[in-house]
Coordinates of C-alpha atoms in Angstrom, one line a residue:
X1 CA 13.1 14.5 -34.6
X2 CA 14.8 11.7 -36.6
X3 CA 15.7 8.1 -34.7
X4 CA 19.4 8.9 -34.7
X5 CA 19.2 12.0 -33.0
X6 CA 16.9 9.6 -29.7
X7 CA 20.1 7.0 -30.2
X8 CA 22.2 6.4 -26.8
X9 CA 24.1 9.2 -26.2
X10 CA 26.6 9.5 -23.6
X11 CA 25.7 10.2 -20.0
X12 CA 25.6 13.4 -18.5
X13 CA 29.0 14.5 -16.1
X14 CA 26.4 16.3 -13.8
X15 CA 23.4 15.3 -12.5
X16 CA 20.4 17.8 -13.1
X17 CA 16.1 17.6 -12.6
X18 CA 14.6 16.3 -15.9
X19 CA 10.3 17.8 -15.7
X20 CA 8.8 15.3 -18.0
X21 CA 5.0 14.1 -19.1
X22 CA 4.5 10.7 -18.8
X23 CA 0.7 10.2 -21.0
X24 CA -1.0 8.0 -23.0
X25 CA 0.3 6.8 -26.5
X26 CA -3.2 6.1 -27.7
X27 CA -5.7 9.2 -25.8
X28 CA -2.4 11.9 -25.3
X29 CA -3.5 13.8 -22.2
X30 CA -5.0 11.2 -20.7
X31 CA -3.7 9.7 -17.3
X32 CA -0.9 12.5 -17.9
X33 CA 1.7 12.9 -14.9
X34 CA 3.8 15.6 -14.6
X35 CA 7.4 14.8 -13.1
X36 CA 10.5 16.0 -11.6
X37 CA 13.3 13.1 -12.1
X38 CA 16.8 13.1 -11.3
X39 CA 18.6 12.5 -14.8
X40 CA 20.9 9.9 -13.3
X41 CA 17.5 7.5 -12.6
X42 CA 18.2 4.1 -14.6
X43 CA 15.4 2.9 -16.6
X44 CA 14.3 -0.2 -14.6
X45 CA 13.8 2.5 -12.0
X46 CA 11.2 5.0 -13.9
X47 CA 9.0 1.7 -14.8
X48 CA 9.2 1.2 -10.7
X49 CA 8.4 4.8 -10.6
X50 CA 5.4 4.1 -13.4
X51 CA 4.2 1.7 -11.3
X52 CA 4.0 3.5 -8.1
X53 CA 2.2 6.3 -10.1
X54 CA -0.4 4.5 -11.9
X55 CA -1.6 1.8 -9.3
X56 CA -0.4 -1.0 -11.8
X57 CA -0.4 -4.3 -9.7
X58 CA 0.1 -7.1 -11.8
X59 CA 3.8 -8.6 -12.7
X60 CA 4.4 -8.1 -16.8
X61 CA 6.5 -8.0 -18.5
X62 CA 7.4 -4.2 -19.9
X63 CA 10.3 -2.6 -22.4
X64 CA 11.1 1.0 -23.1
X65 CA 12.0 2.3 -26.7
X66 CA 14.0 5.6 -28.4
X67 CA 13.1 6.0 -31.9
X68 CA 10.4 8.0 -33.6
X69 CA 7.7 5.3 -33.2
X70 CA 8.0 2.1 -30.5
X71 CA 7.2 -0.5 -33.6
X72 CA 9.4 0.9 -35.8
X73 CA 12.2 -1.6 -36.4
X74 CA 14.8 0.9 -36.1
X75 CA 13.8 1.7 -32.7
X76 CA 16.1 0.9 -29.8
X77 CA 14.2 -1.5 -27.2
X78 CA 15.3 -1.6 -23.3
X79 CA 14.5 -5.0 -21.8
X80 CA 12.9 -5.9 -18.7
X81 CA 14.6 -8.6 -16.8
X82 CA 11.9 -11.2 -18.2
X83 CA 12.5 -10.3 -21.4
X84 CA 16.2 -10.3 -21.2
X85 CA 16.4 -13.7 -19.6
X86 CA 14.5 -15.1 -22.9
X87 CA 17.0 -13.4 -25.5
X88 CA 15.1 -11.1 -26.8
X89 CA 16.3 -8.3 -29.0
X90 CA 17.1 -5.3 -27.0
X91 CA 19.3 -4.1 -24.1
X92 CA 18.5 -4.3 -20.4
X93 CA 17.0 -1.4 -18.8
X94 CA 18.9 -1.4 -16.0
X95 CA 22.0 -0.9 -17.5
X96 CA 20.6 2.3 -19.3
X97 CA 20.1 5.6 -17.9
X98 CA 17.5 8.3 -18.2
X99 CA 20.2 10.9 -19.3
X100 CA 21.0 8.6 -22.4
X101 CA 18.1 8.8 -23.7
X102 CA 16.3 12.0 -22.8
X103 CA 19.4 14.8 -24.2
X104 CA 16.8 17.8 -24.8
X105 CA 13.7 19.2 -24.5
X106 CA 11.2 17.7 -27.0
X107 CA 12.9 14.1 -26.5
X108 CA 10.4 11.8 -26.2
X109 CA 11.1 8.1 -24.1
X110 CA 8.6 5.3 -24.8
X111 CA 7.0 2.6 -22.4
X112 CA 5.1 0.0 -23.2
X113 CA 3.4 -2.3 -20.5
X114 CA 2.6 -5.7 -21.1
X115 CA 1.8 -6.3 -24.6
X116 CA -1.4 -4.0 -25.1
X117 CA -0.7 -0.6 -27.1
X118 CA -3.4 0.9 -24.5
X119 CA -1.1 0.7 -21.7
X120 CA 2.0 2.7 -23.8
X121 CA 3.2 5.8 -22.7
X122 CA 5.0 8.3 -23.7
X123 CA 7.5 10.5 -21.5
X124 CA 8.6 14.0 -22.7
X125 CA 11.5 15.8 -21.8
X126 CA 9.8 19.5 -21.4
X127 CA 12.9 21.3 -19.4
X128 CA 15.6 20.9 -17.7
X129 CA 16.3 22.2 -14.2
X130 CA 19.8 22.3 -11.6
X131 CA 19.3 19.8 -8.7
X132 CA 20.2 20.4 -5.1
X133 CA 21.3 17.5 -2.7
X134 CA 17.7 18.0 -1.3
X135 CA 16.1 17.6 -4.1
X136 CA 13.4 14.4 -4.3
X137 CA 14.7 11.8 -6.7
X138 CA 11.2 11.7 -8.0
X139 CA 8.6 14.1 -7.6
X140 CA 4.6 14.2 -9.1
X141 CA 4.2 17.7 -9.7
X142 CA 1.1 17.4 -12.3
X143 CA -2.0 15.2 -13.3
X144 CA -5.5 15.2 -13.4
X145 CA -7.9 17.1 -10.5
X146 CA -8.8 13.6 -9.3
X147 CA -5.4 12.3 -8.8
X148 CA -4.2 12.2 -5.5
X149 CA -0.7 14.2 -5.3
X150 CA 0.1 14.1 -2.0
X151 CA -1.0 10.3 -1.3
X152 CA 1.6 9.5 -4.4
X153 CA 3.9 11.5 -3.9
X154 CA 4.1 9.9 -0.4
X155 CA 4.4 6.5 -2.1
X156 CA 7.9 8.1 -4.0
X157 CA 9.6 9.2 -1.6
X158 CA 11.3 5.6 -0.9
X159 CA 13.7 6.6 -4.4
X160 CA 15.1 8.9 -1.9
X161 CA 16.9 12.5 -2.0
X162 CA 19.7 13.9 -4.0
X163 CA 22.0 12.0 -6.6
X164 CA 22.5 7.9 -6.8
X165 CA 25.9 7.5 -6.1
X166 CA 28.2 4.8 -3.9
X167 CA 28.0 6.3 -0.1
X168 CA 32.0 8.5 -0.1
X169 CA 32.5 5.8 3.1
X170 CA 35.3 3.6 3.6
X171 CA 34.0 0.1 4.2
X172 CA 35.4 0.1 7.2
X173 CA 32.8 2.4 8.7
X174 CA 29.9 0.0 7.5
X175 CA 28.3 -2.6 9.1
X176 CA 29.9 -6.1 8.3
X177 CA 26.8 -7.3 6.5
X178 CA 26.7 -4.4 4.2
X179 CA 30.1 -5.0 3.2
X180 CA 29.3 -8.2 2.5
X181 CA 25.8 -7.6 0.8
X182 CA 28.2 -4.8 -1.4
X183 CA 30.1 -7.6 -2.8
X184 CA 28.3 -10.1 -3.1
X185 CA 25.8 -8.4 -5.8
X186 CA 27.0 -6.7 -8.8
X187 CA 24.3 -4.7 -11.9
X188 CA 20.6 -3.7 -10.6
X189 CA 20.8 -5.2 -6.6
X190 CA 23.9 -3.4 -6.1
X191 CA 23.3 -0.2 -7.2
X192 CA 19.6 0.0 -5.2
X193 CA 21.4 -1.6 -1.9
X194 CA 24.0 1.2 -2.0
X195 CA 21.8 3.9 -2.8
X196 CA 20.0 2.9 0.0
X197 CA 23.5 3.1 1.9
X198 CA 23.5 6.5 0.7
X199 CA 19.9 7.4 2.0
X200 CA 20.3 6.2 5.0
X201 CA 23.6 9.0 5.8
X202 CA 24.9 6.2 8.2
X203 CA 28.0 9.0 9.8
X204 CA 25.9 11.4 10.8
X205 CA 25.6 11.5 14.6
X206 CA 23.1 10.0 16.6
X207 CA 21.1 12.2 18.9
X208 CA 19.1 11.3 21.2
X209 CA 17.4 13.0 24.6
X210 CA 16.6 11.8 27.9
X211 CA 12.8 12.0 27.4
X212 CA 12.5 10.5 23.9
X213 CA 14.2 7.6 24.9
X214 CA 11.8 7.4 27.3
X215 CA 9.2 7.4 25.5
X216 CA 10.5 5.0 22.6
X217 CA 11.6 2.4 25.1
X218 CA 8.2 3.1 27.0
X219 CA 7.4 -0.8 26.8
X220 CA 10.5 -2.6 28.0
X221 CA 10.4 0.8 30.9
X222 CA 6.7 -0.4 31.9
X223 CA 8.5 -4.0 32.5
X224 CA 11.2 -2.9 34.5
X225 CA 9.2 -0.8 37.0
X226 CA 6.4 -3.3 37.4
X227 CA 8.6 -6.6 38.2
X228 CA 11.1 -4.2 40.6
X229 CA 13.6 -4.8 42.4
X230 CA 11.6 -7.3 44.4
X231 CA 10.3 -9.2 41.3
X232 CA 6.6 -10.7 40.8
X233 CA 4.8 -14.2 41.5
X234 CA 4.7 -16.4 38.1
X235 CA 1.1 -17.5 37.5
X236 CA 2.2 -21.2 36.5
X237 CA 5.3 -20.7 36.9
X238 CA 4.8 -18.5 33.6
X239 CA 2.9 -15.4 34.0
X240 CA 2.5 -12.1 35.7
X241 CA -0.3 -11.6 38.0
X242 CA -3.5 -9.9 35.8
X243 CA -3.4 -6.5 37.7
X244 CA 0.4 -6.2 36.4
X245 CA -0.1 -7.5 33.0
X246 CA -2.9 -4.9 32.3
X247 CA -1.0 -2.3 33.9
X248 CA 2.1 -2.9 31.5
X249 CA -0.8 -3.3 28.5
X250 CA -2.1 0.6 29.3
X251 CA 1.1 1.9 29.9
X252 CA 2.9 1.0 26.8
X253 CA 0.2 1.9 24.8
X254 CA -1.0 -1.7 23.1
X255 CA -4.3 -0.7 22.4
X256 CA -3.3 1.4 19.3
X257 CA -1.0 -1.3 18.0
X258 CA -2.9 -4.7 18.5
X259 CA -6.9 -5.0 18.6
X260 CA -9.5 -7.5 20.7
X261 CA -8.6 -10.7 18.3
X262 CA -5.4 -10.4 20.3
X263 CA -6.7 -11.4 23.5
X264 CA -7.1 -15.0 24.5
X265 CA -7.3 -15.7 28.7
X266 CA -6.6 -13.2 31.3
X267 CA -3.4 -12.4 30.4
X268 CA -3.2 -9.9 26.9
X269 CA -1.2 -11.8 24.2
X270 CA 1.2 -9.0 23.6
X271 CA 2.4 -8.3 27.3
X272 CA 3.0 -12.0 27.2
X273 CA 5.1 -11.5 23.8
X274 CA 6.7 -8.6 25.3
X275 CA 7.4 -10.4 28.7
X276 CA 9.0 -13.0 26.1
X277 CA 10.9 -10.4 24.1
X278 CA 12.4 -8.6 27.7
X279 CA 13.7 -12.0 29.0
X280 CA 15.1 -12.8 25.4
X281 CA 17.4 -10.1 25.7
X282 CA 18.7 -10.1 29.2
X283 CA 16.1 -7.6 31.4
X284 CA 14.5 -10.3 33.2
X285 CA 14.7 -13.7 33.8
X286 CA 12.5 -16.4 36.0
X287 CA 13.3 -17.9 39.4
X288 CA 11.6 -21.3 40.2
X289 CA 8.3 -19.4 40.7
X290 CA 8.9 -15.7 40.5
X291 CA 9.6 -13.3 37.8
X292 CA 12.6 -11.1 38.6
X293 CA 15.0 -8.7 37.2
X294 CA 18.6 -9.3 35.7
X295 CA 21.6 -7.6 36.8
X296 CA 21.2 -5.6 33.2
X297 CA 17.3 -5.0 33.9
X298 CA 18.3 -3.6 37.6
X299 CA 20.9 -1.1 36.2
X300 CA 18.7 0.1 33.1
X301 CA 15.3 0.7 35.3
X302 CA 15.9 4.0 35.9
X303 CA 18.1 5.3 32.5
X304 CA 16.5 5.4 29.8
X305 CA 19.3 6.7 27.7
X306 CA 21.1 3.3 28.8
X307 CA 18.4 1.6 28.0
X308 CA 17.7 2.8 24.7
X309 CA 21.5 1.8 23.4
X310 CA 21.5 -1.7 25.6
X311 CA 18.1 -2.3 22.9
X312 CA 20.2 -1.3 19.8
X313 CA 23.1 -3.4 21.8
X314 CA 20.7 -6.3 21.6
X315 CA 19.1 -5.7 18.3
X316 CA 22.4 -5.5 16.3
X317 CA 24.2 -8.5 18.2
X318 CA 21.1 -11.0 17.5
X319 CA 20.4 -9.7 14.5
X320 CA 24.4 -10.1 12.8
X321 CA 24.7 -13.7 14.1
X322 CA 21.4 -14.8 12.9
X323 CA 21.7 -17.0 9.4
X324 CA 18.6 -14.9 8.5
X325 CA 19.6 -11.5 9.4
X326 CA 20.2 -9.9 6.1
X327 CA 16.7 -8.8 5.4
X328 CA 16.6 -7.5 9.2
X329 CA 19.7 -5.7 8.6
X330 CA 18.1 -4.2 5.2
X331 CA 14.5 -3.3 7.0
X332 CA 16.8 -1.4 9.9
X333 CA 18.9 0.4 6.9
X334 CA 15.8 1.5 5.0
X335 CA 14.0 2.7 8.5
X336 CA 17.4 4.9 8.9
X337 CA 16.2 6.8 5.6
X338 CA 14.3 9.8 5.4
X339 CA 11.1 7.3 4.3
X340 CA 7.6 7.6 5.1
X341 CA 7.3 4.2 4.3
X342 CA 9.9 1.5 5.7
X343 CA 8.4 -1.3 3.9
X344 CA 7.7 0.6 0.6
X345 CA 11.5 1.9 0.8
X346 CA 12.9 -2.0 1.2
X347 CA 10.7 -3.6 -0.6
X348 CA 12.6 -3.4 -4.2
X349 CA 15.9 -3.7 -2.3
X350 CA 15.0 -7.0 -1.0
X351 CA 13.5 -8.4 -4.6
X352 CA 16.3 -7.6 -6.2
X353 CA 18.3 -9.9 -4.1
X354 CA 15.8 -12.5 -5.0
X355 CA 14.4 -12.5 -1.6
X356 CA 10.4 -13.9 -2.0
X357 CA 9.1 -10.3 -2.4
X358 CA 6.8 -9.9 -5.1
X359 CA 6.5 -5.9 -5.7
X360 CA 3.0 -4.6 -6.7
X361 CA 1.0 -7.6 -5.2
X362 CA -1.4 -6.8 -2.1
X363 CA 0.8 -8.8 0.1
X364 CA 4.2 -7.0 -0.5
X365 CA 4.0 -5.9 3.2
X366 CA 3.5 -9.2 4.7
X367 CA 5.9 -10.9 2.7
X368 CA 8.5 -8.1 3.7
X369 CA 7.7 -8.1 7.5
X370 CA 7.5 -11.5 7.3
X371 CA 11.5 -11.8 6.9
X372 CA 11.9 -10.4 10.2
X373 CA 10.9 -13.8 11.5
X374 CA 11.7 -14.3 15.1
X375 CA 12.8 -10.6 15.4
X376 CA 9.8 -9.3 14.2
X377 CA 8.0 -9.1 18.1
X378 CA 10.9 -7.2 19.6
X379 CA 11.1 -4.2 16.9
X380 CA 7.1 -4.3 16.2
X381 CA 7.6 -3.3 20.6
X382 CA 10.8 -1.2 19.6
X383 CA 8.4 1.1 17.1
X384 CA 10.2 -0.2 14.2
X385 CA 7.0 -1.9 11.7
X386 CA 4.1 -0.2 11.0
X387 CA 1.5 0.8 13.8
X388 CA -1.3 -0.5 11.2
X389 CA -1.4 -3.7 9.8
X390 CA -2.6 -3.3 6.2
X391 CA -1.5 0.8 6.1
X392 CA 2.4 0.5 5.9
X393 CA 2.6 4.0 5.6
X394 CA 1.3 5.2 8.9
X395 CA 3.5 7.4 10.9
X396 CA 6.4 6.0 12.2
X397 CA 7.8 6.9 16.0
X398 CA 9.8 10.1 15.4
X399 CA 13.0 9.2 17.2
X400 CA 12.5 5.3 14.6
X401 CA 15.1 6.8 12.3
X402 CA 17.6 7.3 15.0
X403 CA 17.0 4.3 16.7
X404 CA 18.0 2.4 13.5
X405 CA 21.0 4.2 13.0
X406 CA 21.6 3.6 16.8
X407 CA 21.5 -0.4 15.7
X408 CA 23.8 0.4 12.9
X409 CA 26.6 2.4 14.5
X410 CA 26.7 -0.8 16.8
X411 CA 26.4 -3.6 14.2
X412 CA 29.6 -5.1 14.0
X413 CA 32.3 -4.0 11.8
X414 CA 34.7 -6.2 9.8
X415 CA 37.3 -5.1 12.1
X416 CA 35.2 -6.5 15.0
X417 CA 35.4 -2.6 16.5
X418 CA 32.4 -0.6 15.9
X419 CA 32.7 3.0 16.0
X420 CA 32.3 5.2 19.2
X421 CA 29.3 6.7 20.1
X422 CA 28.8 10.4 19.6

């Protein structure tokens, strides 16, 4: 196949599942992937997608190239953002899509990371398959017997479901900071924020039962009944008596989410933060040398349903006047997704808006949660971070992804009016 035929072509009117090989250049069949790729994927996304599927960790720079042979100087060359920024010859990936380059089976895309021919690939076009709105954006369905399918597979799923499109909303129906996120950012940052918009399905309805609000809002529930409608002594002026502090500490569960190095004194460091995260937002409040309930705490102790939509009340109404709260409002959006992994999902979202999150590095997690800043207490008690904290991917609350959308449909809207709840 000659280098005119691998030219640009024009993209696709439908959106269909490319199965390609990604393998070696040098050793073909080694470190081969099989994948299932949505033909609408631009390119900066399938090195993101490289990444994830090889381990690679370091930031280098990378380009793609259509031609019979990546050296050849007739080959076209699609530029990393590095690359661009220095003027070299090429165009930049992320303004070219997969379906531009990849037309029909046989078609062959190269990839070329860092400036070592070892680490070139190859990625072949072997069929082409109709998508459904189900459909993974990205899916491993092939490698070696040692490679871990599952485990990456896991790892893709933040590229989401279906086709990349802007969400068929009116901006009206979004959360203010969205809008304004939307258009602020034009290339790369906006399309990842909006098809992150569009993952996240922000008007379907929120449902939510009488016992799983229970349980989600377990913690601030534990608070509630223990100061009652009497309230508690203050230890200090400060503290809850020990028997009550421990008592919230097993009840809420704390054990699984904070370990020993957490406990300094009688009383457990994260009753105290939660303690601090309840009075923050209106449950209770302290009385010269007593501990007692607010009007809002007296008329939630019993309702959990209440209580669970006063939180997302609280969240989204801190959150939006907060000169920091645009990376809170992007964790909540990615945690409304279908994601296994918030932080994973969020992660590129927040780079490309040239927040300090440096993807691929063993601290992409902290740097991530550590945007939350003075939030971060109040949704690592809401279920909202991960329960581990090195293993971002552990399992997640299962009512997390309505709770988010909860704090959504109650974010402010540009009209000051956010919609009713359903």
């Amino acid at each position: 196949m000659d280098a005119t035929r691998r030219a640009r072509r024009t993209r696709r009117a439908d959106v269909v599942t490319y199965l390609v090989r990604a393998e070696s250049v040098k050793s073909p069949g080694r470190g081969w992937r099989g994948l299932e790729l949505a033909s609408d994927l631009f390119l900066d996304e399938v090195h993101d997608i490289l990444t994830t599927l090889y381990g690679w960790q370091d930031k280098r720079r990378y380009r793609f190239g259509s031609g019979a042979d990546f050296e050849r100087r007739d080959s076209e060359h699609y530029l990393c953002r590095t690359e661009v920024l220095k003027r070299l010859r090429g165009i930049p990936d992320d303004e070219v899509r997969l379906d531009e380059v990849l037309i029909g089976r046989g078609d062959e895309l190269f990839h070329r990371y860092g400036a070592r021919p070892e680490w070139q690939r190859v990625l072949r076009l072997e069929a082409i398959a109709e998508r459904r709105p189900t459909s993974a954006r990205v899916l491993c369905v092939g490698g070696p017997e040692r490679a871990d399918i599952e485990a990456v597979n896991l790892s893709l799923s933040c590229f989401g479901f279906g086709v990349a499109r802007d969400p068929d909303l009116d901006f009206e129906d979004l959360p203010e900071g969205l809008v304004q996120l939307s258009r602020q950012h034009h290339g790369r940052p906006r399309r990842l924020l909006m098809n992150l918009i569009a993952q996240a399905m922000l008007t379907r309805p929120v449902r939510i039962d009488r016992a799983t609000a229970a349980d989600f809002t377990r913690p601030f529930q534990s608070v509630l009944r223990h100061i009652g409608p009497d309230g508690v002594f203050a230890l200090d002026g400060e503290q809850v008596p020990l028997a009550v502090a421990l008592a919230i500490f097993k009840e809420s569960d704390m054990q699984e989410r904070w370990d020993d190095s957490e406990f300094h004194g009688d009383i457990p460091i994260p009753v105290r933060m939660l303690l601090e995260s309840a009075e923050e937002i209106g449950l209770v409040r302290r009385e010269f040398d007593r501990i007692v309930l607010t009007d809002a705490g007296l008329d939630l102790r019993e309702d959990p349903l209440s209580l669970w939509w006063y939180l997302a009340d609280q969240v989204s109404a801190r959150v939006a006047r907060a000169s920091f709260g645009d990376p809170i409002l992007l964790y909540v959006l990615a945690a409304a997704t279908e994601t296994d992994n918030v932080v994973e999902t969020v992660a590129p979202v927040l780079e490309a808006l040239d927040y300090p999150v440096w993807l691929g590095s063993g601290g992409t997690g902290d740097q991530v949660l550590g945007l939350l800043r003075e939030t971060r207490p109040l949704l690592r008690f809401l279920h909202m971070t991960p329960r581990d904290q090195f293993i971002y991917n552990t399992i997640q609350h299962p009512a997390m992804r309505m709770f988010a959308l909860a704090i959504l449909r109650r974010w402010p809207r540009l009209n000051s009016n956010p919609p009713a709840v359903i």
